[in-house]
Amino acid sequence: MKDIRSYSLPELTDEFKNELDLPAFRAKQVYKWLSDGVSDFDEMTNISKELRNNLSNTYYISVATIEKKLVSVYDKTVKYLFSFRDGETVESVVMNYRHGYTICVSTQVGCKMGCTFCATGQGGFSRNLAPSEMLAQIHSAQRDLGIRISNIVLMGMGEPLDNYANVLKFLRLVSSEDNLNIGMRHISLSTCGLVDRIYDLEKEKLQLTLSVSLHAPNDEIRSRTMPVNKRYPIDELLKACRHYVRATNRRISFEYAMISGVNDSDECARELGQRLKGMLCHVNLIPVNPVKGTGYRKSAVERQQSFIRILGKYGITATVRRTLGADINASCGQLRRKASEEK
Ligand code: SAH
Ligand code: SF4
């Protein structure tokens, strides 16, 4: 069976013509239904029953089925546990900001990178998601909530640049006019720092925002919390970031989860300031979300303020990320883990 939601309109048009002898307008009709988020060929009411049957013998429509849904009582943030055809599950979160709805999409089932503070990283890796399965998360959320999503962050489960080809295909599909038409300027991609792939991404010249999960000012601390740092040390990573900024003229965001007593001293802030000085960038400070079994605790507010002040001296702007969905474990990986513990 072929995964019809992973096609672009030109690809589907070609295949319909060459293999099914169908005219271009049929491909367009079917594609319109797919981008409206249908989950079954029978919903395509302007297509004959016979053709719907034929299509469903050759193709399947990727769907993200809602297994669990949690709604924050504080801020209406919604967290989903979705399942796919093979029963694998991932999490997505929908946040309502003033400028519209933002969805946090997963790109893999699990993750290979093993960051010590991350619930997903602690659970191991199962498989990559197809482009269609990333799109399906958006469709399911939109249909369930009766909304249009305007912004996407690839900050759910998984390392997007470790599933490079599928993520690139997803980005092209989701931003295309025939599809969900969410512009690259409304998309952020977060990576733990796969340096070779950052150079590849740079060549694509996309208008998206690159977020880099730094979380430490030096190799000693970073290697302790992020094993990927042993493969790609900080100097190499920041060299790639500087190169990326020059080539794309886009500002990079650095994510910095503040962990009490681990990476939040004034000395850490000064070292970070030294390293980032002169780069077109912004630092997002995130009070670490305590994950069971890690023993990590959030830094005090006083530490956050001190970081902002010290980074400012080096000309680096930093802000503390607003916490949404605090009551529903909105940081990814935690709901899936809870669900598997309950089984
Ligand atoms: N794999 C990618 C994207 C998914 S993780 C990456 O690591 O960048 C999305 C963000 O959540 C990353 O910045 C990650 O470091 C951060 N994160 C993971 N666990 C966290 C936790 N317990 N508290 C705060 N941030 C966390
Ligand atoms: Fe993977 Fe990102 Fe979690 Fe690290 S923080 S384990 S890269 S999902």
Coordinates of N, CA, C and O and ligand atoms in Angstrom, one line a residue, residues 104 111 113 115 117-120 154-160 190-193 211-215 226 255-257 286-291 321 331-332 334, ligand 1:
C104 N 3.1 21.8 18.4 CA 4.4 21.2 18.6 C 4.3 19.8 18.0 O 3.6 18.9 18.5
C111 N 13.7 8.7 20.4 CA 14.8 9.5 20.0 C 16.1 8.7 20.4 O 16.1 8.1 21.4
M113 N 19.1 10.2 20.8 CA 20.1 11.1 21.3 C 20.4 11.0 22.8 O 21.4 11.5 23.3
C115 N 19.5 12.5 25.6 CA 19.7 13.6 26.6 C 19.2 13.3 28.0 O 18.1 12.7 28.1
F117 N 18.1 14.9 30.5 CA 17.0 15.6 31.2 C 15.7 15.4 30.4 O 14.6 15.9 30.8
C118 N 15.7 14.6 29.3 CA 14.5 14.5 28.4 C 13.8 13.2 28.6 O 14.4 12.1 28.5
A119 N 12.5 13.3 28.8 CA 11.7 12.0 28.9 C 11.7 11.2 27.7 O 11.8 9.9 27.7
T120 N 11.7 11.8 26.5 CA 11.8 11.1 25.2 C 13.1 10.4 25.1 O 13.2 9.2 24.8
L154 N 8.9 22.2 15.4 CA 9.3 20.8 15.4 C 10.1 20.6 16.7 O 11.4 20.6 16.7
M155 N 9.4 20.5 17.8 CA 10.0 20.4 19.1 C 9.3 19.3 19.9 O 9.4 19.3 21.1
G156 N 8.6 18.4 19.2 CA 8.0 17.3 19.9 C 9.0 16.2 20.1 O 10.2 16.4 20.3
M157 N 8.5 14.9 20.0 CA 9.4 13.8 20.2 C 10.3 13.6 19.0 O 9.9 13.8 17.9
G158 N 11.6 13.3 19.3 CA 12.5 13.0 18.2 C 13.4 14.1 17.8 O 13.2 15.3 18.2
E159 N 14.5 13.8 17.1 CA 15.5 14.7 16.6 C 15.2 14.9 15.1 O 15.5 14.0 14.3
P160 N 14.6 16.1 14.7 CA 14.2 16.3 13.3 C 15.4 16.1 12.3 O 15.1 15.5 11.3
S190 N 13.8 22.6 15.8 CA 14.8 22.5 16.9 C 15.7 21.3 16.8 O 15.2 20.2 16.6
T191 N 17.0 21.5 17.0 CA 17.9 20.4 16.9 C 18.9 20.4 18.1 O 19.2 21.4 18.6
C192 N 19.3 19.2 18.4 CA 20.3 19.0 19.5 C 21.7 19.3 19.0 O 22.6 19.3 19.8
G193 N 21.8 19.5 17.7 CA 23.1 20.0 17.1 C 23.8 18.9 16.3 O 25.0 18.7 16.5
S211 N 16.3 26.5 15.8 CA 16.6 26.6 17.2 C 17.6 25.5 17.5 O 17.5 24.4 17.1
V212 N 18.6 25.9 18.3 CA 19.6 24.9 18.7 C 19.6 24.7 20.2 O 19.6 25.7 21.0
S213 N 19.4 23.4 20.6 CA 19.4 23.1 22.0 C 20.8 23.1 22.5 O 21.5 22.1 22.3
L214 N 21.2 24.1 23.2 CA 22.6 24.2 23.7 C 22.7 23.7 25.1 O 23.5 22.8 25.4
H215 N 22.0 24.3 26.0 CA 21.8 23.8 27.4 C 23.1 23.7 28.2 O 23.0 23.2 29.3
M226 N 24.2 15.9 27.4 CA 23.8 15.6 26.0 C 24.9 14.8 25.3 O 25.9 15.3 24.8
E255 N 18.3 27.3 22.8 CA 17.5 26.9 23.9 C 18.5 26.5 25.0 O 19.5 25.9 24.8
Y256 N 18.1 27.0 26.2 CA 18.9 26.7 27.4 C 18.0 26.4 28.6 O 17.4 27.2 29.2
A257 N 17.9 25.0 28.8 CA 17.1 24.6 29.9 C 17.9 24.7 31.2 O 19.0 24.2 31.3
I286 N 14.8 28.2 29.6 CA 13.6 27.4 30.0 C 13.9 26.8 31.3 O 14.9 26.0 31.4
P287 N 13.1 27.1 32.3 CA 13.2 26.4 33.6 C 13.0 24.9 33.3 O 12.0 24.5 32.7
V288 N 14.0 24.0 33.6 CA 13.9 22.6 33.2 C 12.6 22.0 33.8 O 12.2 22.3 34.9
N289 N 12.0 21.2 32.9 CA 10.8 20.5 33.4 C 11.2 19.2 34.1 O 11.8 18.4 33.4
P290 N 11.0 19.1 35.4 CA 11.6 18.0 36.1 C 10.9 16.7 35.6 O 9.7 16.5 35.6
V291 N 11.7 15.8 35.1 CA 11.3 14.5 34.6 C 11.6 13.4 35.7 O 12.7 13.4 36.2
R321 N 11.3 31.6 28.7 CA 10.2 31.0 28.0 C 9.0 30.9 28.9 O 9.1 30.3 30.0
S331 N 5.6 19.2 28.4 CA 6.9 18.9 27.7 C 6.9 17.5 27.2 O 6.5 16.6 27.9
C332 N 7.3 17.3 26.0 CA 7.0 16.0 25.3 C 7.7 14.8 25.8 O 8.8 14.9 26.3
Q334 N 6.5 12.9 28.2 CA 6.0 12.5 29.5 C 4.7 11.8 29.5 O 4.5 10.9 30.2
Ligands
SAH1 N1 15.3 16.8 19.5 C1 15.2 18.2 19.3 C2 13.7 18.7 19.3 C3 12.8 18.1 20.3 S1 13.1 18.5 22.0 C4 16.0 19.0 20.3 O1 16.5 18.4 21.2 O2 16.2 20.2 20.1 C5 12.5 20.1 22.1 C6 13.2 21.0 23.2 O3 12.8 20.6 24.5 C7 14.7 20.9 23.1 O4 15.2 22.2 23.3 C8 15.0 20.0 24.3 O5 16.3 20.2 24.7 C9 13.9 20.5 25.3 N2 13.7 19.6 26.4 C10 13.7 18.3 26.5 N3 13.4 17.9 27.7 C11 13.3 19.0 28.5 C12 13.0 19.2 29.9 N4 12.8 18.2 30.7 N5 12.8 20.5 30.3 C13 13.0 21.5 29.4 N6 13.3 21.4 28.1 C14 13.4 20.1 27.7

